[in-house]
Amino acid sequence: MKDKQEETAMNKKYKAIFFDWDGTAVTSRTAPVEDAAAAMKPLLQQGTKLVIVSGTTYDKIAGGKFHTYFTEEEQKNLFFGLGRGAYNYQITDGRPEIFASMIPDQEGLLKIHDICYAIHVKLLREYGLKTDIVFSRPNYCKIDLMVESDRGDQLFMQGDEVEHLRRILKQHGIESGLKELIDIAESTGGKFGQKVSATCDAKYLEVGISCKSDNVDVFLERFKAERITAEDCSFWGDEFVEIEHGLYGSDSFMYTEKSKAGDFFDVSAIEGNRPEAVKVLGGGVETFLTFLKEQA
Protein backbone atom coordinates (compact mmCIF):
# COMPACT_ATOMS: atom_id res chain seq x y z
CA MET A 1 0.00 0.00 0.00
CA LYS A 2 1.48 3.28 -1.08
CA ASP A 3 1.93 5.89 1.63
CA LYS A 4 -0.16 8.68 0.09
CA GLN A 5 -2.90 6.29 -0.91
CA GLU A 6 -2.96 4.76 2.55
CA GLU A 7 -3.05 8.20 4.16
CA THR A 8 -6.06 9.22 2.05
CA ALA A 9 -7.92 6.00 2.72
CA MET A 10 -7.26 5.76 6.44
CA ASN A 11 -7.15 9.37 7.63
CA LYS A 12 -10.00 11.06 5.80
CA LYS A 13 -13.36 10.60 7.46
CA TYR A 14 -16.18 9.88 5.05
CA LYS A 15 -19.88 10.55 5.51
CA ALA A 16 -20.82 7.77 3.08
CA ILE A 17 -18.97 4.64 1.97
CA PHE A 18 -20.02 2.70 -1.13
CA PHE A 19 -18.60 -0.79 -1.56
CA ASP A 20 -18.85 -3.98 -3.55
CA TRP A 21 -19.72 -7.17 -1.64
CA ASP A 22 -18.07 -10.31 -3.09
CA GLY A 23 -14.29 -10.00 -2.98
CA THR A 24 -14.36 -6.65 -1.16
CA ALA A 25 -16.35 -7.05 2.05
CA VAL A 26 -16.37 -10.87 2.09
CA THR A 27 -14.12 -13.41 0.41
CA SER A 28 -17.04 -15.15 -1.30
CA ARG A 29 -20.81 -15.13 -1.31
CA THR A 30 -20.91 -18.16 1.00
CA ALA A 31 -18.29 -16.86 3.44
CA PRO A 32 -19.24 -15.81 7.00
CA VAL A 33 -20.39 -12.18 7.26
CA GLU A 34 -19.70 -11.62 10.95
CA ASP A 35 -16.40 -9.80 10.42
CA ALA A 36 -17.95 -7.42 7.90
CA ALA A 37 -20.94 -6.77 10.17
CA ALA A 38 -18.66 -6.11 13.17
CA ALA A 39 -16.59 -3.60 11.17
CA MET A 40 -19.71 -1.84 9.88
CA LYS A 41 -21.62 -1.63 13.15
CA PRO A 42 -19.70 1.28 14.80
CA LEU A 43 -19.95 3.34 11.61
CA LEU A 44 -23.70 2.81 11.36
CA GLN A 45 -24.01 3.81 15.01
CA GLN A 46 -22.21 7.10 14.39
CA GLY A 47 -24.35 7.93 11.35
CA THR A 48 -22.05 7.03 8.46
CA LYS A 49 -24.03 5.89 5.43
CA LEU A 50 -22.92 2.45 4.22
CA VAL A 51 -24.07 1.39 0.75
CA ILE A 52 -23.45 -2.13 -0.53
CA VAL A 53 -23.31 -1.92 -4.34
CA SER A 54 -23.38 -5.34 -5.95
CA GLY A 55 -24.57 -7.16 -9.03
CA THR A 56 -26.24 -9.76 -6.85
CA THR A 57 -29.72 -9.78 -5.34
CA TYR A 58 -30.75 -9.28 -1.72
CA ASP A 59 -31.29 -12.94 -0.96
CA LYS A 60 -27.66 -13.71 -1.87
CA ILE A 61 -26.25 -11.48 0.89
CA ALA A 62 -26.28 -13.49 4.11
CA GLY A 63 -29.36 -15.29 2.83
CA GLY A 64 -31.32 -12.04 2.74
CA LYS A 65 -30.81 -11.57 6.47
CA PHE A 66 -27.83 -9.22 6.60
CA HIS A 67 -29.89 -6.34 8.00
CA THR A 68 -30.72 -8.46 11.06
CA TYR A 69 -27.12 -8.11 12.26
CA PHE A 70 -27.90 -4.49 13.14
CA THR A 71 -30.31 -2.63 15.40
CA GLU A 72 -33.16 -0.64 13.91
CA GLU A 73 -31.29 2.57 14.69
CA GLU A 74 -28.21 1.28 12.86
CA GLN A 75 -30.34 0.07 9.95
CA LYS A 76 -31.33 3.67 9.18
CA ASN A 77 -27.85 4.19 7.75
CA LEU A 78 -27.59 0.88 5.86
CA PHE A 79 -28.45 0.75 2.15
CA PHE A 80 -28.18 -1.68 -0.76
CA GLY A 81 -27.82 -0.95 -4.48
CA LEU A 82 -28.24 -4.34 -6.12
CA GLY A 83 -28.82 -6.17 -9.37
CA ARG A 84 -26.66 -3.90 -11.57
CA GLY A 85 -28.85 -0.87 -10.96
CA ALA A 86 -32.11 -2.81 -10.70
CA TYR A 87 -32.88 -2.37 -6.99
CA ASN A 88 -32.15 0.25 -4.35
CA TYR A 89 -33.02 -0.66 -0.77
CA GLN A 90 -33.42 1.09 2.54
CA ILE A 91 -34.34 -0.68 5.77
CA THR A 92 -37.75 0.37 7.09
CA ASP A 93 -39.22 -0.95 10.34
CA GLY A 94 -36.64 -3.73 10.37
CA ARG A 95 -37.34 -4.89 6.82
CA PRO A 96 -35.66 -4.27 3.45
CA GLU A 97 -37.72 -1.92 1.29
CA ILE A 98 -37.14 -1.01 -2.35
CA PHE A 99 -37.43 2.77 -2.69
CA ALA A 100 -36.20 3.05 -6.29
CA SER A 101 -35.86 0.49 -9.08
CA MET A 102 -35.32 0.00 -12.78
CA ILE A 103 -37.43 -3.08 -13.44
CA PRO A 104 -39.08 -3.61 -16.82
CA ASP A 105 -42.51 -5.11 -17.27
CA GLN A 106 -42.75 -8.66 -18.56
CA GLU A 107 -42.57 -7.64 -22.20
CA GLY A 108 -39.54 -5.45 -21.49
CA LEU A 109 -37.81 -8.33 -19.73
CA LEU A 110 -38.59 -10.70 -22.59
CA LYS A 111 -37.06 -8.19 -24.99
CA ILE A 112 -33.82 -8.32 -22.96
CA HIS A 113 -33.99 -12.12 -23.15
CA ASP A 114 -34.50 -11.95 -26.93
CA ILE A 115 -31.51 -9.62 -27.30
CA CYS A 116 -29.25 -11.92 -25.29
CA TYR A 117 -30.41 -15.01 -27.17
CA ALA A 118 -29.69 -13.19 -30.43
CA ILE A 119 -26.17 -12.43 -29.14
CA HIS A 120 -25.77 -16.11 -28.25
CA VAL A 121 -26.87 -17.16 -31.76
CA LYS A 122 -24.54 -14.66 -33.44
CA LEU A 123 -21.52 -15.77 -31.40
CA LEU A 124 -22.19 -19.43 -32.15
CA ARG A 125 -23.15 -19.08 -35.82
CA GLU A 126 -20.55 -16.53 -36.91
CA TYR A 127 -17.66 -17.29 -34.55
CA GLY A 128 -18.25 -20.82 -33.30
CA LEU A 129 -18.17 -19.55 -29.70
CA LYS A 130 -20.39 -21.55 -27.34
CA THR A 131 -22.09 -19.62 -24.53
CA ASP A 132 -24.64 -20.21 -21.80
CA ILE A 133 -27.23 -17.66 -20.66
CA VAL A 134 -28.58 -16.99 -17.17
CA PHE A 135 -32.08 -15.58 -17.71
CA SER A 136 -33.16 -15.26 -14.08
CA ARG A 137 -31.82 -11.74 -13.36
CA PRO A 138 -34.29 -8.88 -12.86
CA ASN A 139 -33.38 -6.59 -15.77
CA TYR A 140 -30.40 -8.19 -17.47
CA CYS A 141 -28.92 -11.53 -18.53
CA LYS A 142 -25.51 -13.06 -17.86
CA ILE A 143 -23.90 -14.58 -20.93
CA ASP A 144 -21.23 -17.07 -19.88
CA LEU A 145 -18.28 -16.69 -22.25
CA MET A 146 -16.18 -19.41 -20.63
CA VAL A 147 -18.58 -22.31 -20.22
CA GLU A 148 -15.79 -24.75 -19.39
CA SER A 149 -14.56 -22.63 -16.46
CA ASP A 150 -16.38 -22.94 -13.14
CA ARG A 151 -15.71 -20.31 -10.48
CA GLY A 152 -17.31 -22.37 -7.74
CA ASP A 153 -18.21 -20.04 -4.87
CA GLN A 154 -15.52 -17.52 -5.92
CA LEU A 155 -17.95 -15.49 -7.99
CA PHE A 156 -15.74 -12.45 -8.50
CA MET A 157 -13.13 -12.08 -11.24
CA GLN A 158 -10.10 -14.34 -10.89
CA GLY A 159 -6.56 -13.28 -11.70
CA ASP A 160 -6.02 -15.39 -14.83
CA GLU A 161 -9.44 -15.00 -16.39
CA VAL A 162 -8.77 -11.87 -18.45
CA GLU A 163 -5.87 -13.41 -20.34
CA HIS A 164 -7.74 -16.69 -20.70
CA LEU A 165 -10.72 -14.90 -22.25
CA ARG A 166 -8.48 -12.98 -24.63
CA ARG A 167 -7.06 -16.26 -25.90
CA ILE A 168 -10.53 -17.75 -26.35
CA LEU A 169 -11.82 -14.75 -28.27
CA LYS A 170 -8.79 -14.67 -30.53
CA GLN A 171 -9.13 -18.39 -31.24
CA HIS A 172 -12.69 -17.73 -32.41
CA GLY A 173 -11.77 -14.82 -34.65
CA ILE A 174 -12.92 -12.02 -32.38
CA GLU A 175 -9.79 -9.98 -32.96
CA SER A 176 -10.93 -6.82 -31.17
CA GLY A 177 -11.69 -8.80 -28.01
CA LEU A 178 -14.19 -7.53 -25.49
CA LYS A 179 -14.65 -4.24 -27.31
CA GLU A 180 -16.07 -6.23 -30.19
CA LEU A 181 -18.35 -8.15 -27.82
CA ILE A 182 -19.65 -4.93 -26.28
CA ASP A 183 -20.26 -3.54 -29.76
CA ILE A 184 -22.14 -6.73 -30.73
CA ALA A 185 -24.32 -6.44 -27.61
CA GLU A 186 -25.11 -2.77 -28.15
CA SER A 187 -25.82 -3.13 -31.87
CA THR A 188 -28.04 -6.16 -31.21
CA GLY A 189 -29.99 -4.15 -28.66
CA GLY A 190 -30.41 -1.42 -31.27
CA LYS A 191 -31.95 -3.92 -33.71
CA PHE A 192 -34.61 -4.61 -31.08
CA GLY A 193 -35.14 -0.91 -30.42
CA GLN A 194 -33.60 -1.16 -26.95
CA LYS A 195 -30.58 0.74 -25.63
CA VAL A 196 -28.62 -1.69 -23.49
CA SER A 197 -25.84 -1.44 -20.93
CA ALA A 198 -23.22 -4.13 -21.54
CA THR A 199 -20.45 -4.90 -19.05
CA CYS A 200 -18.02 -7.78 -18.65
CA ASP A 201 -16.03 -9.26 -15.77
CA ALA A 202 -14.14 -11.61 -18.14
CA LYS A 203 -16.26 -14.73 -17.60
CA TYR A 204 -19.67 -13.09 -18.02
CA LEU A 205 -20.97 -10.58 -20.54
CA GLU A 206 -23.87 -8.93 -18.73
CA VAL A 207 -26.46 -7.21 -20.90
CA GLY A 208 -29.38 -5.21 -19.51
CA ILE A 209 -30.89 -1.78 -19.06
CA SER A 210 -28.92 -0.54 -16.04
CA CYS A 211 -25.60 -0.95 -14.20
CA LYS A 212 -23.88 0.01 -10.94
CA SER A 213 -23.74 3.61 -12.15
CA ASP A 214 -27.50 3.83 -11.72
CA ASN A 215 -27.30 2.56 -8.11
CA VAL A 216 -24.61 5.07 -7.19
CA ASP A 217 -26.44 8.02 -8.76
CA VAL A 218 -29.69 7.16 -7.00
CA PHE A 219 -28.03 7.20 -3.58
CA LEU A 220 -26.00 10.35 -4.21
CA GLU A 221 -29.23 12.10 -5.16
CA ARG A 222 -30.91 10.79 -2.03
CA PHE A 223 -28.06 11.87 0.26
CA LYS A 224 -28.26 15.47 -0.97
CA ALA A 225 -31.04 16.02 1.56
CA GLU A 226 -28.48 15.35 4.31
CA ARG A 227 -25.90 17.56 2.64
CA ILE A 228 -23.68 14.67 1.69
CA THR A 229 -21.86 15.26 -1.60
CA ALA A 230 -19.53 13.08 -3.65
CA GLU A 231 -16.54 14.70 -1.95
CA ASP A 232 -17.78 13.17 1.31
CA CYS A 233 -17.83 9.65 -0.16
CA SER A 234 -15.44 6.80 -0.90
CA PHE A 235 -16.03 3.92 -3.30
CA TRP A 236 -14.45 0.48 -2.84
CA GLY A 237 -14.23 -2.61 -5.01
CA ASP A 238 -12.03 -5.38 -6.37
CA GLU A 239 -13.02 -5.25 -10.05
CA PHE A 240 -11.68 -1.97 -11.43
CA VAL A 241 -8.92 -3.54 -13.56
CA GLU A 242 -8.81 -2.94 -17.30
CA ILE A 243 -10.03 -5.99 -19.18
CA GLU A 244 -9.43 -4.60 -22.66
CA HIS A 245 -8.18 -1.20 -23.74
CA GLY A 246 -10.66 1.33 -22.38
CA LEU A 247 -12.92 -1.35 -20.87
CA TYR A 248 -12.79 -1.80 -17.11
CA GLY A 249 -14.31 -4.15 -14.55
CA SER A 250 -17.79 -3.80 -13.07
CA ASP A 251 -16.74 -1.68 -10.08
CA SER A 252 -15.51 1.03 -12.45
CA PHE A 253 -19.16 1.82 -13.11
CA MET A 254 -19.36 3.37 -9.65
CA TYR A 255 -17.41 6.24 -11.23
CA THR A 256 -20.03 8.58 -12.73
CA GLU A 257 -20.45 12.26 -13.44
CA LYS A 258 -22.15 12.55 -10.05
CA SER A 259 -19.58 10.50 -8.10
CA LYS A 260 -16.31 11.52 -9.77
CA ALA A 261 -15.36 13.96 -6.99
CA GLY A 262 -15.21 11.05 -4.51
CA ASP A 263 -12.28 8.78 -3.63
CA PHE A 264 -11.98 5.38 -5.33
CA PHE A 265 -10.03 2.41 -3.99
CA ASP A 266 -9.25 -1.04 -5.39
CA VAL A 267 -8.39 -3.84 -2.95
CA SER A 268 -7.51 -6.31 -5.70
CA ALA A 269 -3.89 -7.30 -6.36
CA ILE A 270 -4.59 -8.30 -9.99
CA GLU A 271 -2.04 -6.68 -12.28
CA GLY A 272 -3.30 -4.27 -14.91
CA ASN A 273 -4.43 -0.73 -15.54
CA ARG A 274 -7.25 0.96 -13.65
CA PRO A 275 -9.19 4.15 -14.36
CA GLU A 276 -6.99 7.11 -13.48
CA ALA A 277 -9.07 8.06 -10.45
CA VAL A 278 -8.70 4.66 -8.77
CA LYS A 279 -6.06 4.17 -6.07
CA VAL A 280 -4.80 0.59 -5.94
CA LEU A 281 -4.33 -0.64 -2.37
CA GLY A 282 -4.42 -4.43 -2.72
CA GLY A 283 -4.84 -6.60 0.35
CA GLY A 284 -8.35 -7.81 -0.45
CA VAL A 285 -11.04 -8.03 2.19
CA GLU A 286 -8.58 -7.42 5.02
CA THR A 287 -7.66 -4.00 3.62
CA PHE A 288 -11.28 -2.94 3.33
CA LEU A 289 -12.33 -4.15 6.78
CA THR A 290 -9.28 -2.46 8.31
CA PHE A 291 -10.36 0.77 6.60
CA LEU A 292 -13.86 0.47 8.10
CA LYS A 293 -12.43 -0.05 11.56
CA GLU A 294 -10.16 2.98 11.16
CA GLN A 295 -13.16 5.10 10.16
CA ALA A 296 -14.99 4.47 13.43
mmCIF file of N, CA, C and O in Angstrom, residues 191-249:
data_model
loop_
_atom_site.group_PDB
_atom_site.id
_atom_site.type_symbol
_atom_site.label_atom_id
_atom_site.label_comp_id
_atom_site.label_asym_id
_atom_site.label_seq_id
_atom_site.Cartn_x
_atom_site.Cartn_y
_atom_site.Cartn_z
ATOM 1 N N LYS A 191 -31.072 -3.250 -32.743
ATOM 2 C CA LYS A 191 -31.948 -3.915 -33.706
ATOM 3 C C LYS A 191 -33.315 -4.227 -33.105
ATOM 4 O O LYS A 191 -34.303 -4.357 -33.832
ATOM 5 N N PHE A 192 -33.349 -4.358 -31.768
ATOM 6 C CA PHE A 192 -34.612 -4.607 -31.079
ATOM 7 C C PHE A 192 -35.239 -3.317 -30.554
ATOM 8 O O PHE A 192 -36.239 -3.353 -29.836
ATOM 9 N N GLY A 193 -34.620 -2.192 -30.886
ATOM 10 C CA GLY A 193 -35.139 -0.906 -30.421
ATOM 11 C C GLY A 193 -34.908 -0.658 -28.951
ATOM 12 O O GLY A 193 -35.643 0.104 -28.318
ATOM 13 N N GLN A 194 -33.869 -1.278 -28.380
ATOM 14 C CA GLN A 194 -33.597 -1.158 -26.951
ATOM 15 C C GLN A 194 -32.152 -0.742 -26.718
ATOM 16 O O GLN A 194 -31.221 -1.433 -27.151
ATOM 17 N N LYS A 195 -31.930 0.368 -26.038
ATOM 18 C CA LYS A 195 -30.583 0.744 -25.634
ATOM 19 C C LYS A 195 -30.191 -0.125 -24.449
ATOM 20 O O LYS A 195 -30.917 -0.215 -23.461
ATOM 21 N N VAL A 196 -29.039 -0.788 -24.550
ATOM 22 C CA VAL A 196 -28.617 -1.694 -23.488
ATOM 23 C C VAL A 196 -27.307 -1.229 -22.871
ATOM 24 O O VAL A 196 -26.513 -0.535 -23.502
ATOM 25 N N SER A 197 -27.115 -1.625 -21.630
ATOM 26 C CA SER A 197 -25.840 -1.444 -20.926
ATOM 27 C C SER A 197 -25.154 -2.799 -20.904
ATOM 28 O O SER A 197 -25.710 -3.771 -20.392
ATOM 29 N N ALA A 198 -23.952 -2.864 -21.478
ATOM 30 C CA ALA A 198 -23.223 -4.132 -21.538
ATOM 31 C C ALA A 198 -21.917 -3.995 -20.774
ATOM 32 O O ALA A 198 -21.138 -3.070 -21.017
ATOM 33 N N THR A 199 -21.684 -4.888 -19.823
ATOM 34 C CA THR A 199 -20.445 -4.900 -19.048
ATOM 35 C C THR A 199 -19.886 -6.318 -19.046
ATOM 36 O O THR A 199 -20.593 -7.277 -19.376
ATOM 37 N N CYS A 200 -18.634 -6.447 -18.658
ATOM 38 C CA CYS A 200 -18.022 -7.777 -18.654
ATOM 39 C C CYS A 200 -17.006 -7.886 -17.524
ATOM 40 O O CYS A 200 -16.219 -6.956 -17.298
ATOM 41 N N ASP A 201 -17.030 -9.002 -16.805
ATOM 42 C CA ASP A 201 -16.027 -9.261 -15.771
ATOM 43 C C ASP A 201 -15.104 -10.404 -16.215
ATOM 44 O O ASP A 201 -14.540 -11.107 -15.390
ATOM 45 N N ALA A 202 -14.956 -10.570 -17.506
ATOM 46 C CA ALA A 202 -14.144 -11.608 -18.144
ATOM 47 C C ALA A 202 -14.990 -12.860 -18.400
ATOM 48 O O ALA A 202 -15.221 -13.221 -19.553
ATOM 49 N N LYS A 203 -15.481 -13.513 -17.377
ATOM 50 C CA LYS A 203 -16.264 -14.732 -17.604
ATOM 51 C C LYS A 203 -17.652 -14.415 -18.160
ATOM 52 O O LYS A 203 -18.147 -15.111 -19.056
ATOM 53 N N TYR A 204 -18.289 -13.388 -17.644
ATOM 54 C CA TYR A 204 -19.666 -13.094 -18.023
ATOM 55 C C TYR A 204 -19.787 -11.763 -18.766
ATOM 56 O O TYR A 204 -19.250 -10.743 -18.326
ATOM 57 N N LEU A 205 -20.503 -11.797 -19.875
ATOM 58 C CA LEU A 205 -20.972 -10.583 -20.538
ATOM 59 C C LEU A 205 -22.375 -10.339 -20.013
ATOM 60 O O LEU A 205 -23.260 -11.179 -20.193
ATOM 61 N N GLU A 206 -22.576 -9.227 -19.336
ATOM 62 C CA GLU A 206 -23.871 -8.927 -18.726
ATOM 63 C C GLU A 206 -24.548 -7.830 -19.539
ATOM 64 O O GLU A 206 -23.980 -6.755 -19.749
ATOM 65 N N VAL A 207 -25.758 -8.111 -19.991
ATOM 66 C CA VAL A 207 -26.465 -7.213 -20.896
ATOM 67 C C VAL A 207 -27.834 -6.900 -20.308
ATOM 68 O O VAL A 207 -28.635 -7.799 -20.049
ATOM 69 N N GLY A 208 -28.092 -5.614 -20.077
ATOM 70 C CA GLY A 208 -29.376 -5.215 -19.508
ATOM 71 C C GLY A 208 -29.629 -3.744 -19.718
ATOM 72 O O GLY A 208 -29.047 -3.110 -20.600
ATOM 73 N N ILE A 209 -30.486 -3.177 -18.873
ATOM 74 C CA ILE A 209 -30.893 -1.779 -19.060
ATOM 75 C C ILE A 209 -30.343 -0.865 -17.974
ATOM 76 O O ILE A 209 -30.675 0.322 -17.948
ATOM 77 N N SER A 210 -29.501 -1.397 -17.081
ATOM 78 C CA SER A 210 -28.921 -0.544 -16.044
ATOM 79 C C SER A 210 -27.601 -1.156 -15.612
ATOM 80 O O SER A 210 -27.222 -2.251 -16.038
ATOM 81 N N CYS A 211 -26.864 -0.451 -14.728
ATOM 82 C CA CYS A 211 -25.597 -0.953 -14.200
ATOM 83 C C CYS A 211 -25.355 -0.294 -12.844
ATOM 84 O O CYS A 211 -26.209 0.442 -12.336
ATOM 85 N N LYS A 212 -24.194 -0.539 -12.259
ATOM 86 C CA LYS A 212 -23.884 0.011 -10.944
ATOM 87 C C LYS A 212 -23.904 1.537 -10.927
ATOM 88 O O LYS A 212 -24.126 2.147 -9.878
ATOM 89 N N SER A 213 -23.668 2.150 -12.070
ATOM 90 C CA SER A 213 -23.738 3.610 -12.152
ATOM 91 C C SER A 213 -25.102 4.114 -11.687
ATOM 92 O O SER A 213 -25.202 5.129 -10.981
ATOM 93 N N ASP A 214 -26.152 3.407 -12.078
ATOM 94 C CA ASP A 214 -27.501 3.830 -11.718
ATOM 95 C C ASP A 214 -27.725 3.729 -10.214
ATOM 96 O O ASP A 214 -28.363 4.608 -9.620
ATOM 97 N N ASN A 215 -27.202 2.665 -9.578
ATOM 98 C CA ASN A 215 -27.296 2.558 -8.112
ATOM 99 C C ASN A 215 -26.624 3.741 -7.434
ATOM 100 O O ASN A 215 -27.204 4.399 -6.552
ATOM 101 N N VAL A 216 -25.387 4.012 -7.829
ATOM 102 C CA VAL A 216 -24.612 5.075 -7.194
ATOM 103 C C VAL A 216 -25.316 6.417 -7.339
ATOM 104 O O VAL A 216 -25.447 7.185 -6.368
ATOM 105 N N ASP A 217 -25.799 6.718 -8.537
ATOM 106 C CA ASP A 217 -26.436 8.016 -8.764
ATOM 107 C C ASP A 217 -27.714 8.183 -7.959
ATOM 108 O O ASP A 217 -28.017 9.275 -7.469
ATOM 109 N N VAL A 218 -28.471 7.096 -7.807
ATOM 110 C CA VAL A 218 -29.694 7.159 -6.997
ATOM 111 C C VAL A 218 -29.374 7.542 -5.560
ATOM 112 O O VAL A 218 -30.029 8.417 -4.968
ATOM 113 N N PHE A 219 -28.352 6.923 -4.982
ATOM 114 C CA PHE A 219 -28.028 7.202 -3.578
ATOM 115 C C PHE A 219 -27.405 8.583 -3.400
ATOM 116 O O PHE A 219 -27.692 9.278 -2.409
ATOM 117 N N LEU A 220 -26.568 9.007 -4.326
ATOM 118 C CA LEU A 220 -25.999 10.353 -4.208
ATOM 119 C C LEU A 220 -27.094 11.402 -4.270
ATOM 120 O O LEU A 220 -27.038 12.412 -3.553
ATOM 121 N N GLU A 221 -28.092 11.169 -5.096
ATOM 122 C CA GLU A 221 -29.226 12.099 -5.156
ATOM 123 C C GLU A 221 -30.000 12.082 -3.846
ATOM 124 O O GLU A 221 -30.394 13.136 -3.336
ATOM 125 N N ARG A 222 -30.180 10.913 -3.292
ATOM 126 C CA ARG A 222 -30.910 10.789 -2.028
ATOM 127 C C ARG A 222 -30.171 11.476 -0.882
ATOM 128 O O ARG A 222 -30.777 12.145 -0.036
ATOM 129 N N PHE A 223 -28.851 11.326 -0.844
ATOM 130 C CA PHE A 223 -28.056 11.873 0.261
ATOM 131 C C PHE A 223 -27.927 13.393 0.215
ATOM 132 O O PHE A 223 -27.482 14.002 1.185
ATOM 133 N N LYS A 224 -28.312 14.002 -0.892
ATOM 134 C CA LYS A 224 -28.263 15.469 -0.972
ATOM 135 C C LYS A 224 -29.067 16.115 0.142
ATOM 136 O O LYS A 224 -28.705 17.180 0.649
ATOM 137 N N ALA A 225 -30.169 15.469 0.506
ATOM 138 C CA ALA A 225 -31.036 16.021 1.556
ATOM 139 C C ALA A 225 -30.312 16.125 2.892
ATOM 140 O O ALA A 225 -30.695 16.931 3.748
ATOM 141 N N GLU A 226 -29.273 15.316 3.082
ATOM 142 C CA GLU A 226 -28.483 15.354 4.312
ATOM 143 C C GLU A 226 -27.139 16.047 4.090
ATOM 144 O O GLU A 226 -26.226 15.908 4.887
ATOM 145 N N ARG A 227 -27.082 16.779 2.987
ATOM 146 C CA ARG A 227 -25.896 17.562 2.643
ATOM 147 C C ARG A 227 -24.633 16.715 2.538
ATOM 148 O O ARG A 227 -23.545 17.114 2.952
ATOM 149 N N ILE A 228 -24.812 15.543 1.996
ATOM 150 C CA ILE A 228 -23.681 14.672 1.690
ATOM 151 C C ILE A 228 -23.423 14.757 0.191
ATOM 152 O O ILE A 228 -24.325 14.488 -0.617
ATOM 153 N N THR A 229 -22.225 15.152 -0.193
ATOM 154 C CA THR A 229 -21.857 15.261 -1.596
ATOM 155 C C THR A 229 -20.834 14.180 -1.947
ATOM 156 O O THR A 229 -20.336 13.466 -1.065
ATOM 157 N N ALA A 230 -20.496 14.086 -3.215
ATOM 158 C CA ALA A 230 -19.532 13.077 -3.653
ATOM 159 C C ALA A 230 -18.194 13.231 -2.946
ATOM 160 O O ALA A 230 -17.514 12.243 -2.657
ATOM 161 N N GLU A 231 -17.811 14.474 -2.642
ATOM 162 C CA GLU A 231 -16.542 14.705 -1.947
ATOM 163 C C GLU A 231 -16.508 14.071 -0.563
ATOM 164 O O GLU A 231 -15.433 13.819 -0.007
ATOM 165 N N ASP A 232 -17.676 13.781 -0.017
ATOM 166 C CA ASP A 232 -17.784 13.166 1.310
ATOM 167 C C ASP A 232 -17.798 11.636 1.246
ATOM 168 O O ASP A 232 -17.950 10.982 2.274
ATOM 169 N N CYS A 233 -17.619 11.086 0.049
ATOM 170 C CA CYS A 233 -17.827 9.651 -0.157
ATOM 171 C C CYS A 233 -16.558 8.941 -0.638
ATOM 172 O O CYS A 233 -15.707 9.532 -1.303
ATOM 173 N N SER A 234 -16.457 7.664 -0.301
ATOM 174 C CA SER A 234 -15.438 6.802 -0.904
ATOM 175 C C SER A 234 -16.121 5.592 -1.511
ATOM 176 O O SER A 234 -17.214 5.190 -1.094
ATOM 177 N N PHE A 235 -15.461 5.007 -2.514
ATOM 178 C CA PHE A 235 -16.028 3.922 -3.301
ATOM 179 C C PHE A 235 -14.992 2.808 -3.390
ATOM 180 O O PHE A 235 -13.857 3.037 -3.821
ATOM 181 N N TRP A 236 -15.395 1.596 -2.985
ATOM 182 C CA TRP A 236 -14.452 0.478 -2.837
ATOM 183 C C TRP A 236 -14.910 -0.723 -3.658
ATOM 184 O O TRP A 236 -16.093 -1.051 -3.713
ATOM 185 N N GLY A 237 -13.920 -1.402 -4.263
ATOM 186 C CA GLY A 237 -14.226 -2.607 -5.006
ATOM 187 C C GLY A 237 -12.981 -3.409 -5.304
ATOM 188 O O GLY A 237 -11.868 -3.029 -4.926
ATOM 189 N N ASP A 238 -13.169 -4.531 -5.992
ATOM 190 C CA ASP A 238 -12.034 -5.382 -6.373
ATOM 191 C C ASP A 238 -12.040 -5.680 -7.864
ATOM 192 O O ASP A 238 -11.237 -6.473 -8.347
ATOM 193 N N GLU A 239 -12.935 -5.008 -8.613
ATOM 194 C CA GLU A 239 -13.020 -5.250 -10.054
ATOM 195 C C GLU A 239 -13.003 -3.929 -10.822
ATOM 196 O O GLU A 239 -13.959 -3.565 -11.510
ATOM 197 N N PHE A 240 -11.907 -3.194 -10.670
ATOM 198 C CA PHE A 240 -11.682 -1.970 -11.432
ATOM 199 C C PHE A 240 -10.729 -2.210 -12.607
ATOM 200 O O PHE A 240 -10.595 -1.362 -13.484
ATOM 201 N N VAL A 241 -10.023 -3.322 -12.621
ATOM 202 C CA VAL A 241 -8.921 -3.537 -13.556
ATOM 203 C C VAL A 241 -9.391 -3.509 -15.015
ATOM 204 O O VAL A 241 -10.527 -3.899 -15.329
ATOM 205 N N GLU A 242 -8.521 -3.003 -15.879
ATOM 206 C CA GLU A 242 -8.812 -2.937 -17.303
ATOM 207 C C GLU A 242 -8.819 -4.342 -17.893
ATOM 208 O O GLU A 242 -7.867 -5.098 -17.730
ATOM 209 N N ILE A 243 -9.896 -4.676 -18.577
ATOM 210 C CA ILE A 243 -10.031 -5.991 -19.184
ATOM 211 C C ILE A 243 -9.550 -5.945 -20.637
ATOM 212 O O ILE A 243 -8.875 -6.843 -21.112
ATOM 213 N N GLU A 244 -9.944 -4.922 -21.330
ATOM 214 C CA GLU A 244 -9.435 -4.605 -22.657
ATOM 215 C C GLU A 244 -9.203 -3.106 -22.679
ATOM 216 O O GLU A 244 -9.677 -2.390 -21.796
ATOM 217 N N HIS A 245 -8.498 -2.619 -23.684
ATOM 218 C CA HIS A 245 -8.180 -1.198 -23.737
ATOM 219 C C HIS A 245 -9.451 -0.357 -23.637
ATOM 220 O O HIS A 245 -10.350 -0.462 -24.467
ATOM 221 N N GLY A 246 -9.512 0.450 -22.579
ATOM 222 C CA GLY A 246 -10.655 1.326 -22.382
ATOM 223 C C GLY A 246 -11.865 0.670 -21.763
ATOM 224 O O GLY A 246 -12.873 1.340 -21.506
ATOM 225 N N LEU A 247 -11.806 -0.635 -21.495
ATOM 226 C CA LEU A 247 -12.920 -1.354 -20.871
ATOM 227 C C LEU A 247 -12.471 -1.873 -19.512
ATOM 228 O O LEU A 247 -11.509 -2.624 -19.418
ATOM 229 N N TYR A 248 -13.186 -1.474 -18.473
ATOM 230 C CA TYR A 248 -12.787 -1.798 -17.109
ATOM 231 C C TYR A 248 -13.831 -2.682 -16.429
ATOM 232 O O TYR A 248 -14.967 -2.812 -16.892
ATOM 233 N N GLY A 249 -13.443 -3.261 -15.292
ATOM 234 C CA GLY A 249 -14.314 -4.152 -14.546
ATOM 235 C C GLY A 249 -15.554 -3.477 -13.996
ATOM 236 O O GLY A 249 -15.698 -2.248 -14.022
#
